[in-house]
């Protein structure tokens, strides 16, 4: 079980070892210079799905996702708006978490900020300079990729082609055009930190190595991110671990990108919709469904048509649950294991949702045939599947007067006034609501 496609090996691998109870994953997080867009949403959903799935399978997941809060784009934005880079970074970090909370993304176990890991990064860079794999030139400290065995080995590109492509922007002093900055020197007036090489800022590729190894240890289970991070970001993370003589992640996993109107979505093209805007317009459940119906590695065309189709699909599910009046049974759970097995297979969500919609069709047919027990069992499965992938059941909108009656009945029960309690239940029935007492308190549904 739990097979995923490993980017570095170019093949499917077993993700969880026999008897493995704990799983450690590192996923590259946002640069907090702007609002999250639909591409960020997909990254968040894909690794949230992996995490929820493993947890449902009984594996404890430790997840680290960093916050890149030192970056040229943050500094530029701060200059333009007359604020400090820290103020800008904290504002967009808070927005990131509140938007992801709305999308029902589980918060990472650890969310380290780059600015809080500067000493560890400097320590790593010093080690690379000491062992001869990094060198200082006039504008910073660089890693010499010639010292990295097999580079580039994650992206498995042709090194000569890479070199040919890189020559345009080569600095005269760099030993190879592919060498990348570990520490960028800056003038004393600029935002930065002190280091043995002078005032400056760390290169982006260094923070993830320091944080992943620092928080999860060598040989952690999985490193993830969007496919656009394979090269150069992840390639260069791995290169640093290699010259430090550290075992890096066991496996690499990358999600496909979001396209709008057939083009890769990026800020430079400008065809972006903010994630918060999509949440305002469609709500979290249709949005999650729209993301999850595509297999995570394929590109995802996102836009109004896809989101409206997801709304309609969710309506079919919710209609069915309403037809059984929320009376779902969790006992039998037909098709549930089939659904989970599809997710074990490289998170095959298209197959998983086909199984879910088949359960909805079968459940509706059972109601039509008067087989209510079968319908309730299938409704229980559908509820379980929705919960498995973080979509959940529709929350019934309860009008204030109904909620007040339910509260009044609870007070009556508490004072052992069962006559009043029964009368209120009857009144709720007249108003079109069914009230059931459960272990977790009263549950109200539409009659
Ligand atoms: Zn990273």
Tab-separated table of C-alpha atoms and ligand atoms in Angstrom:
chain	number	residue	atom	x	y	z
A	1	UNK	CA	0.000	0.000	0.000
A	2	UNK	CA	0.873	3.662	-0.239
A	3	UNK	CA	2.669	3.827	-3.528
A	4	UNK	CA	3.767	7.213	-4.894
A	5	UNK	CA	5.746	8.370	-7.895
A	6	UNK	CA	9.260	9.385	-6.844
A	7	UNK	CA	10.553	12.248	-9.007
A	8	UNK	CA	14.234	11.433	-8.464
A	9	UNK	CA	13.893	7.758	-9.365
A	10	UNK	CA	11.315	8.323	-12.093
A	11	UNK	CA	9.276	5.406	-10.818
A	12	UNK	CA	6.687	4.395	-8.276
A	13	UNK	CA	7.938	3.520	-4.816
A	14	UNK	CA	6.549	2.114	-1.599
A	15	UNK	CA	6.143	5.132	0.646
A	16	UNK	CA	5.694	3.486	4.027
A	17	UNK	CA	7.913	0.673	5.232
A	18	UNK	CA	6.479	-2.367	7.009
A	19	UNK	CA	5.659	-1.494	10.633
A	20	UNK	CA	6.480	2.163	10.005
A	21	UNK	CA	4.329	4.212	12.374
A	22	UNK	CA	5.740	7.668	11.787
A	23	UNK	CA	6.226	9.609	8.583
A	24	UNK	CA	8.273	12.795	8.221
A	25	UNK	CA	7.669	15.208	5.382
A	26	UNK	CA	8.983	18.589	4.336
A	27	UNK	CA	7.031	20.733	1.874
A	28	UNK	CA	8.382	24.022	0.555
A	29	UNK	CA	6.214	26.864	1.761
A	30	UNK	CA	5.297	30.312	0.494
A	31	UNK	CA	7.382	33.410	0.016
A	32	UNK	CA	5.248	35.845	1.965
A	33	UNK	CA	5.324	38.838	-0.365
A	34	UNK	CA	1.819	38.499	-1.774
A	35	UNK	CA	-1.567	36.774	-1.388
A	36	UNK	CA	-1.890	33.062	-2.038
A	37	UNK	CA	-3.153	32.187	-5.547
A	38	UNK	CA	-4.805	29.071	-6.947
A	39	UNK	CA	-1.417	27.448	-7.574
A	40	UNK	CA	-0.594	27.683	-3.857
A	41	UNK	CA	-3.982	26.151	-3.110
A	42	UNK	CA	-3.170	23.067	-5.142
A	43	UNK	CA	0.191	22.545	-3.445
A	44	UNK	CA	-1.519	22.858	-0.073
A	45	UNK	CA	-4.362	20.475	-0.993
A	46	UNK	CA	-2.125	17.774	-2.475
A	47	UNK	CA	0.116	17.455	0.561
A	48	UNK	CA	-2.852	17.892	2.905
A	49	UNK	CA	-4.460	14.926	1.127
A	50	UNK	CA	-1.316	12.823	1.481
A	51	UNK	CA	-1.158	13.693	5.161
A	52	UNK	CA	-4.833	13.011	5.870
A	53	UNK	CA	-4.634	9.745	3.944
A	54	UNK	CA	-1.604	8.475	5.861
A	55	UNK	CA	-3.181	9.520	9.161
A	56	UNK	CA	-6.385	7.656	8.271
A	57	UNK	CA	-4.163	4.662	7.550
A	58	UNK	CA	-2.840	4.922	11.095
A	59	UNK	CA	0.511	6.586	10.419
A	60	UNK	CA	1.615	9.543	12.524
A	61	UNK	CA	2.681	12.371	10.206
A	62	UNK	CA	5.161	15.084	11.134
A	63	UNK	CA	5.017	17.856	8.573
A	64	UNK	CA	7.288	20.855	8.193
A	65	UNK	CA	6.479	23.725	5.856
A	66	UNK	CA	8.697	26.775	5.889
A	67	UNK	CA	7.818	30.446	5.582
A	68	UNK	CA	10.261	32.321	3.347
A	69	UNK	CA	10.238	35.717	5.021
A	70	UNK	CA	13.487	37.076	3.590
A	71	UNK	CA	13.449	37.652	-0.148
A	72	UNK	CA	14.040	40.434	-2.703
A	73	UNK	CA	10.331	40.593	-3.548
A	74	UNK	CA	9.436	41.218	0.105
A	75	UNK	CA	12.089	43.920	0.327
A	76	UNK	CA	10.821	45.601	-2.871
A	77	UNK	CA	7.264	45.576	-1.617
A	78	UNK	CA	8.353	47.030	1.719
A	79	UNK	CA	10.210	49.863	-0.062
A	80	UNK	CA	7.201	50.657	-2.241
A	81	UNK	CA	4.807	50.756	0.692
A	82	UNK	CA	7.082	52.500	3.203
A	83	UNK	CA	7.135	49.596	5.629
A	84	UNK	CA	9.809	47.254	6.931
A	85	UNK	CA	10.331	43.873	5.217
A	86	UNK	CA	9.341	42.224	8.506
A	87	UNK	CA	5.994	44.064	8.555
A	88	UNK	CA	5.235	42.977	5.000
A	89	UNK	CA	6.260	39.381	5.701
A	90	UNK	CA	4.160	39.094	8.865
A	91	UNK	CA	1.104	40.544	7.141
A	92	UNK	CA	1.202	37.993	4.287
A	93	UNK	CA	2.131	35.146	6.606
A	94	UNK	CA	-1.009	35.819	8.670
A	95	UNK	CA	-3.052	36.023	5.447
A	96	UNK	CA	-1.553	32.732	4.246
A	97	UNK	CA	-2.624	30.872	7.373
A	98	UNK	CA	-6.105	32.383	7.504
A	99	UNK	CA	-6.732	31.565	3.811
A	100	UNK	CA	-5.445	27.995	4.217
A	101	UNK	CA	-7.550	27.561	7.344
A	102	UNK	CA	-10.607	28.512	5.275
A	103	UNK	CA	-9.628	25.854	2.733
A	104	UNK	CA	-9.505	23.383	5.657
A	105	UNK	CA	-5.800	22.652	5.235
A	106	UNK	CA	-4.375	21.067	8.375
A	107	UNK	CA	-1.684	23.285	9.857
A	108	UNK	CA	1.867	21.883	9.571
A	109	UNK	CA	3.438	20.461	12.709
A	110	UNK	CA	6.181	23.092	12.343
A	111	UNK	CA	6.168	26.317	10.283
A	112	UNK	CA	9.728	27.642	10.647
A	113	UNK	CA	10.564	31.121	9.368
A	114	UNK	CA	13.751	31.620	7.360
A	115	UNK	CA	14.746	34.653	9.440
A	116	UNK	CA	14.775	32.486	12.566
A	117	UNK	CA	17.221	30.010	11.030
A	118	UNK	CA	19.972	32.401	9.933
A	119	UNK	CA	22.625	31.073	12.390
A	120	UNK	CA	22.045	27.476	11.242
A	121	UNK	CA	22.296	28.549	7.591
A	122	UNK	CA	25.522	30.446	8.259
A	123	UNK	CA	26.917	27.383	10.038
A	124	UNK	CA	26.125	25.203	7.015
A	125	UNK	CA	27.637	27.666	4.545
A	126	UNK	CA	30.795	27.931	6.682
A	127	UNK	CA	31.106	24.147	6.591
A	128	UNK	CA	30.801	24.170	2.802
A	129	UNK	CA	33.445	26.896	2.524
A	130	UNK	CA	35.720	24.959	4.893
A	131	UNK	CA	35.470	21.718	2.961
A	132	UNK	CA	36.192	23.477	-0.330
A	133	UNK	CA	32.795	23.044	-1.965
A	134	UNK	CA	31.826	26.724	-1.644
A	135	UNK	CA	33.827	29.854	-2.447
A	136	UNK	CA	33.518	33.579	-1.983
A	137	UNK	CA	33.579	36.146	-4.816
A	138	UNK	CA	32.836	39.882	-4.844
A	139	UNK	CA	29.037	39.601	-4.527
A	140	UNK	CA	28.628	36.557	-2.330
A	141	UNK	CA	29.372	32.939	-1.485
A	142	UNK	CA	28.631	30.273	-4.104
A	143	UNK	CA	28.373	26.517	-4.179
A	144	UNK	CA	30.620	24.892	-6.756
A	145	UNK	CA	28.404	22.380	-8.545
A	146	UNK	CA	31.512	20.637	-9.888
A	147	UNK	CA	31.913	19.330	-6.347
A	148	UNK	CA	28.493	17.684	-6.416
A	149	UNK	CA	28.538	14.155	-7.703
A	150	UNK	CA	26.077	13.531	-10.517
A	151	UNK	CA	24.699	17.099	-10.612
A	152	UNK	CA	21.937	17.572	-11.772
A	153	UNK	CA	20.510	14.303	-10.533
A	154	UNK	CA	17.006	15.208	-9.336
A	155	UNK	CA	15.845	16.896	-12.528
A	156	UNK	CA	17.894	14.399	-14.585
A	157	UNK	CA	18.652	17.061	-17.175
A	158	UNK	CA	21.577	17.056	-19.541
A	159	UNK	CA	24.366	18.981	-17.889
A	160	UNK	CA	25.788	20.385	-21.147
A	161	UNK	CA	22.387	21.687	-22.166
A	162	UNK	CA	21.966	23.303	-18.774
A	163	UNK	CA	25.375	24.917	-19.153
A	164	UNK	CA	24.522	26.227	-22.610
A	165	UNK	CA	21.307	27.752	-21.265
A	166	UNK	CA	23.016	29.331	-18.271
A	167	UNK	CA	25.871	31.065	-20.085
A	168	UNK	CA	23.867	34.163	-20.920
A	169	UNK	CA	23.709	35.388	-17.359
A	170	UNK	CA	27.080	34.180	-16.152
A	171	UNK	CA	29.081	36.260	-13.748
A	172	UNK	CA	32.746	36.442	-14.729
A	173	UNK	CA	33.921	35.346	-11.338
A	174	UNK	CA	31.807	32.216	-10.963
A	175	UNK	CA	33.688	28.981	-11.514
A	176	UNK	CA	30.760	27.452	-13.366
A	177	UNK	CA	27.650	29.194	-14.726
A	178	UNK	CA	25.590	26.648	-12.760
A	179	UNK	CA	27.078	27.637	-9.393
A	180	UNK	CA	24.451	29.219	-7.167
A	181	UNK	CA	24.497	31.745	-4.334
A	182	UNK	CA	24.466	30.546	-0.738
A	183	UNK	CA	24.984	34.035	0.692
A	184	UNK	CA	24.365	37.283	-1.179
A	185	UNK	CA	26.296	40.292	0.034
A	186	UNK	CA	24.361	43.529	0.474
A	187	UNK	CA	25.233	47.098	1.357
A	188	UNK	CA	24.963	48.111	5.013
A	189	UNK	CA	21.836	50.192	4.287
A	190	UNK	CA	19.966	47.176	2.935
A	191	UNK	CA	17.953	44.651	4.908
A	192	UNK	CA	20.247	41.863	5.973
A	193	UNK	CA	22.198	39.935	8.580
A	194	UNK	CA	25.763	39.759	9.699
A	195	UNK	CA	27.887	36.833	8.541
A	196	UNK	CA	31.572	35.813	8.434
A	197	UNK	CA	31.574	36.985	4.763
A	198	UNK	CA	29.935	40.320	5.424
A	199	UNK	CA	26.458	41.847	5.673
A	200	UNK	CA	23.917	40.144	3.421
A	201	UNK	CA	21.150	37.604	3.000
A	202	UNK	CA	21.011	33.840	2.513
A	203	UNK	CA	20.217	32.403	-0.904
A	204	UNK	CA	16.758	30.831	-1.124
A	205	UNK	CA	17.991	27.261	-1.619
A	206	UNK	CA	19.763	27.115	1.736
A	207	UNK	CA	16.903	27.612	4.193
A	208	UNK	CA	15.048	24.411	3.290
A	209	UNK	CA	18.175	22.299	3.815
A	210	UNK	CA	18.793	23.822	7.247
A	211	UNK	CA	15.161	23.483	8.359
A	212	UNK	CA	14.401	20.032	6.958
A	213	UNK	CA	17.545	18.440	8.381
A	214	UNK	CA	17.306	20.517	11.563
A	215	UNK	CA	13.693	19.617	12.346
A	216	UNK	CA	13.305	16.168	10.780
A	217	UNK	CA	16.835	14.777	10.801
A	218	UNK	CA	18.853	13.024	8.113
A	219	UNK	CA	17.028	10.599	5.855
A	220	UNK	CA	13.571	12.094	6.463
A	221	UNK	CA	10.840	10.387	4.479
A	222	UNK	CA	9.597	12.827	1.869
A	223	UNK	CA	10.374	16.183	0.338
A	224	UNK	CA	7.585	17.764	-1.644
A	225	UNK	CA	6.663	20.799	-3.645
A	226	UNK	CA	5.301	21.988	-6.965
A	227	UNK	CA	6.904	20.688	-10.165
A	228	UNK	CA	8.258	24.173	-10.844
A	229	UNK	CA	10.556	23.689	-7.838
A	230	UNK	CA	12.363	20.595	-9.167
A	231	UNK	CA	14.980	22.774	-10.834
A	232	UNK	CA	16.784	24.728	-9.624
A	233	UNK	CA	15.376	24.893	-6.070
A	234	UNK	CA	15.179	21.229	-5.079
A	235	UNK	CA	18.142	20.232	-7.196
A	236	UNK	CA	20.221	22.808	-5.342
A	237	UNK	CA	18.891	21.820	-1.922
A	238	UNK	CA	20.002	18.272	-2.565
A	239	UNK	CA	23.395	19.478	-3.858
A	240	UNK	CA	24.074	21.237	-0.541
A	241	UNK	CA	23.121	18.209	1.526
A	242	UNK	CA	25.410	16.133	-0.717
A	243	UNK	CA	28.513	18.297	-0.226
A	244	UNK	CA	27.786	18.390	3.520
A	245	UNK	CA	27.846	14.594	3.495
A	246	UNK	CA	24.257	14.411	4.810
A	247	UNK	CA	21.617	11.920	3.813
A	248	UNK	CA	18.716	14.007	2.516
A	249	UNK	CA	15.121	12.876	1.927
A	250	UNK	CA	14.276	9.267	1.024
A	251	UNK	CA	11.755	10.316	-1.628
A	252	UNK	CA	10.748	13.322	-3.727
A	253	UNK	CA	7.158	14.090	-4.681
A	254	UNK	CA	5.935	16.936	-6.896
A	255	UNK	CA	2.493	18.163	-7.814
A	256	UNK	CA	1.484	19.400	-11.269
A	257	UNK	CA	0.822	23.061	-11.838
A	258	UNK	CA	-2.413	24.966	-12.145
A	259	UNK	CA	-3.242	26.373	-15.542
A	260	UNK	CA	-5.763	28.990	-16.421
A	261	UNK	CA	-6.747	29.244	-20.074
A	262	UNK	CA	-4.118	26.625	-20.874
A	263	UNK	CA	-1.158	28.551	-19.554
A	264	UNK	CA	0.914	27.823	-16.519
A	265	UNK	CA	-0.308	30.045	-13.781
A	266	UNK	CA	2.243	32.494	-12.522
A	267	UNK	CA	2.405	36.038	-11.359
A	268	UNK	CA	4.364	37.037	-14.442
A	269	UNK	CA	1.547	36.060	-16.804
A	270	UNK	CA	-0.958	37.812	-14.585
A	271	UNK	CA	-3.768	35.289	-15.074
A	272	UNK	CA	-4.071	34.646	-11.387
A	273	UNK	CA	-7.112	34.499	-9.182
A	274	UNK	CA	-6.398	34.822	-5.515
A	275	UNK	CA	-7.235	31.838	-3.372
A	276	UNK	CA	-9.235	34.056	-1.012
A	277	UNK	CA	-11.298	35.307	-3.954
A	278	UNK	CA	-12.061	31.737	-5.069
A	279	UNK	CA	-13.052	30.872	-1.489
A	280	UNK	CA	-15.362	33.892	-1.343
A	281	UNK	CA	-17.044	32.882	-4.577
A	282	UNK	CA	-17.289	29.115	-4.228
A	283	UNK	CA	-16.585	28.152	-0.638
A	284	UNK	CA	-14.111	25.525	0.543
A	285	UNK	CA	-15.965	22.333	-0.392
A	286	UNK	CA	-16.393	22.923	-4.164
A	287	UNK	CA	-12.872	24.309	-4.308
A	288	UNK	CA	-11.385	21.234	-2.620
A	289	UNK	CA	-13.377	18.965	-4.902
A	290	UNK	CA	-12.227	20.870	-8.006
A	291	UNK	CA	-8.592	20.446	-6.962
A	292	UNK	CA	-8.930	16.815	-5.976
A	293	UNK	CA	-10.755	15.467	-9.005
A	294	UNK	CA	-7.557	15.731	-11.068
A	295	UNK	CA	-4.693	13.354	-10.291
A	296	UNK	CA	-2.092	15.389	-8.444
A	297	UNK	CA	0.664	15.018	-11.012
A	298	UNK	CA	-1.314	16.150	-14.039
A	299	UNK	CA	-1.698	19.814	-14.892
A	300	UNK	CA	-4.974	21.230	-13.644
A	301	UNK	CA	-6.996	23.620	-15.705
A	302	UNK	CA	-8.682	25.824	-13.142
A	303	UNK	CA	-11.356	28.364	-13.864
A	304	UNK	CA	-15.041	29.108	-13.636
A	305	UNK	CA	-16.110	26.082	-15.696
A	306	UNK	CA	-14.186	23.636	-13.479
A	307	UNK	CA	-15.393	25.273	-10.271
A	308	UNK	CA	-19.016	25.369	-11.371
A	309	UNK	CA	-18.836	21.712	-12.404
A	310	UNK	CA	-17.469	20.936	-8.924
A	311	UNK	CA	-20.379	22.858	-7.392
A	312	UNK	CA	-22.860	20.759	-9.363
A	313	UNK	CA	-21.081	17.516	-8.477
A	314	UNK	CA	-21.146	18.424	-4.810
A	315	UNK	CA	-24.818	19.283	-5.092
A	316	UNK	CA	-25.475	15.715	-6.332
A	317	UNK	CA	-23.692	14.361	-3.253
A	318	UNK	CA	-25.455	16.714	-0.837
A	319	UNK	CA	-28.865	15.954	-2.395
A	320	UNK	CA	-28.335	12.274	-1.729
A	321	UNK	CA	-27.322	12.891	1.898
A	322	UNK	CA	-30.406	15.098	2.322
A	323	UNK	CA	-32.567	12.323	0.868
A	324	UNK	CA	-31.526	10.034	3.705
A	325	UNK	CA	-32.163	13.015	6.015
A	326	UNK	CA	-28.667	12.958	7.373
A	327	UNK	CA	-29.360	9.530	8.869
A	328	UNK	CA	-26.054	8.045	7.797
A	329	UNK	CA	-24.924	4.732	9.158
A	330	UNK	CA	-21.238	4.186	9.784
A	331	UNK	CA	-21.548	0.474	10.452
A	332	UNK	CA	-21.133	-1.306	7.113
A	333	UNK	CA	-19.288	1.264	4.958
A	334	UNK	CA	-19.555	-0.454	1.567
A	335	UNK	CA	-16.941	0.660	-1.020
A	336	UNK	CA	-14.937	2.443	1.657
A	337	UNK	CA	-11.874	0.208	1.406
A	338	UNK	CA	-11.987	0.399	-2.392
A	339	UNK	CA	-11.913	4.201	-2.083
A	340	UNK	CA	-8.938	4.145	0.304
A	341	UNK	CA	-7.106	1.657	-1.914
A	342	UNK	CA	-7.398	4.071	-4.859
A	343	UNK	CA	-5.681	6.726	-2.736
A	344	UNK	CA	-2.956	4.251	-1.781
A	345	UNK	CA	-2.222	4.048	-5.503
A	346	UNK	CA	-0.296	7.315	-6.014
A	347	UNK	CA	-3.271	9.297	-4.686
A	348	UNK	CA	-5.499	8.245	-7.572
A	349	UNK	CA	-8.274	10.720	-6.809
A	350	UNK	CA	-10.049	10.370	-10.198
A	351	UNK	CA	-10.631	6.690	-9.389
A	352	UNK	CA	-11.498	7.452	-5.742
A	353	UNK	CA	-14.151	9.989	-6.764
A	354	UNK	CA	-15.553	7.623	-9.401
A	355	UNK	CA	-16.116	5.178	-6.528
A	356	UNK	CA	-17.707	7.918	-4.418
A	357	UNK	CA	-20.117	8.957	-7.194
A	358	UNK	CA	-20.948	5.308	-7.848
A	359	UNK	CA	-21.934	5.038	-4.164
A	360	UNK	CA	-24.150	8.119	-4.573
A	361	UNK	CA	-25.856	6.597	-7.647
A	362	UNK	CA	-26.358	3.262	-5.893
A	363	UNK	CA	-27.667	5.039	-2.797
A	364	UNK	CA	-30.243	7.019	-4.769
A	365	UNK	CA	-31.332	3.831	-6.527
A	366	UNK	CA	-31.722	2.118	-3.143
A	367	UNK	CA	-33.957	4.930	-1.870
A	368	UNK	CA	-36.062	4.690	-5.033
A	369	UNK	CA	-36.420	0.946	-4.439
A	370	UNK	CA	-37.431	1.527	-0.823
A	371	UNK	CA	-34.246	-0.106	0.558
A	372	UNK	CA	-33.550	2.480	3.227
A	373	UNK	CA	-31.003	0.476	5.218
A	374	UNK	CA	-28.870	-0.016	2.119
A	375	UNK	CA	-29.186	3.688	1.289
A	376	UNK	CA	-28.118	4.688	4.801
A	377	UNK	CA	-25.112	2.379	4.665
A	378	UNK	CA	-24.028	3.931	1.356
A	379	UNK	CA	-24.630	7.402	2.783
A	380	UNK	CA	-22.354	6.404	5.650
A	381	UNK	CA	-19.644	5.497	3.148
A	382	UNK	CA	-20.073	8.729	1.217
A	383	UNK	CA	-19.806	10.702	4.470
A	384	UNK	CA	-16.695	8.711	5.386
A	385	UNK	CA	-15.083	9.346	1.996
A	386	UNK	CA	-15.794	13.078	2.156
A	387	UNK	CA	-14.285	13.185	5.618
A	388	UNK	CA	-11.231	11.184	4.435
A	389	UNK	CA	-10.299	13.865	1.902
A	390	UNK	CA	-11.200	16.855	4.076
A	391	UNK	CA	-14.360	17.896	2.202
A	392	UNK	CA	-16.807	16.826	4.875
A	393	UNK	CA	-20.575	16.931	4.906
A	394	UNK	CA	-22.575	20.028	4.178
A	395	UNK	CA	-23.204	21.957	7.339
A	396	UNK	CA	-26.919	22.417	7.700
A	397	UNK	CA	-27.874	26.048	7.991
A	398	UNK	CA	-30.001	26.255	11.116
A	399	UNK	CA	-32.176	29.373	11.432
A	400	UNK	CA	-31.850	31.259	14.704
A	401	UNK	CA	-35.359	30.433	15.952
A	402	UNK	CA	-34.723	26.709	15.433
A	403	UNK	CA	-31.383	26.879	17.239
A	404	UNK	CA	-33.150	28.711	20.079
A	405	UNK	CA	-35.789	25.961	20.337
A	406	UNK	CA	-33.055	23.301	20.475
A	407	UNK	CA	-31.317	25.236	23.259
A	408	UNK	CA	-34.607	25.663	25.125
A	409	UNK	CA	-35.194	21.912	24.940
A	410	UNK	CA	-31.695	21.255	26.305
A	411	UNK	CA	-32.484	23.524	29.254
A	412	UNK	CA	-35.803	21.711	29.806
A	413	UNK	CA	-34.018	18.339	29.759
A	414	UNK	CA	-31.386	19.613	32.174
A	415	UNK	CA	-34.130	20.551	34.660
A	416	UNK	CA	-35.873	17.194	34.045
A	417	UNK	CA	-38.890	18.901	32.489
A	418	UNK	CA	-39.460	16.127	29.950
A	419	UNK	CA	-43.000	17.252	29.128
A	420	UNK	CA	-41.700	20.580	27.822
A	421	UNK	CA	-38.796	18.827	26.077
A	422	UNK	CA	-41.196	16.569	24.187
A	423	UNK	CA	-43.440	19.477	23.288
A	424	UNK	CA	-40.485	21.371	21.810
A	425	UNK	CA	-39.480	18.343	19.777
A	426	UNK	CA	-43.018	18.202	18.360
A	427	UNK	CA	-42.880	21.902	17.593
A	428	UNK	CA	-39.595	21.368	15.703
A	429	UNK	CA	-41.306	18.618	13.696
A	430	UNK	CA	-44.118	20.990	12.761
A	431	UNK	CA	-41.476	23.460	11.563
A	432	UNK	CA	-39.902	20.755	9.363
A	433	UNK	CA	-36.936	19.627	11.481
A	434	UNK	CA	-36.038	16.261	12.959
A	435	UNK	CA	-34.189	16.246	16.250
A	436	UNK	CA	-32.197	13.257	17.436
A	437	UNK	CA	-30.364	12.846	20.716
A	438	UNK	CA	-26.905	11.353	20.280
A	439	UNK	CA	-23.889	10.802	22.504
A	440	UNK	CA	-22.469	14.070	21.172
A	441	UNK	CA	-25.617	16.010	21.939
A	442	UNK	CA	-28.706	16.827	19.862
A	443	UNK	CA	-28.446	16.543	16.083
A	444	UNK	CA	-30.885	18.453	13.940
A	445	UNK	CA	-31.727	17.693	10.320
A	446	UNK	CA	-34.410	18.720	7.844
A	447	UNK	CA	-37.417	16.417	7.730
B	1	LIG	ZN1	12.411	24.572	-0.438
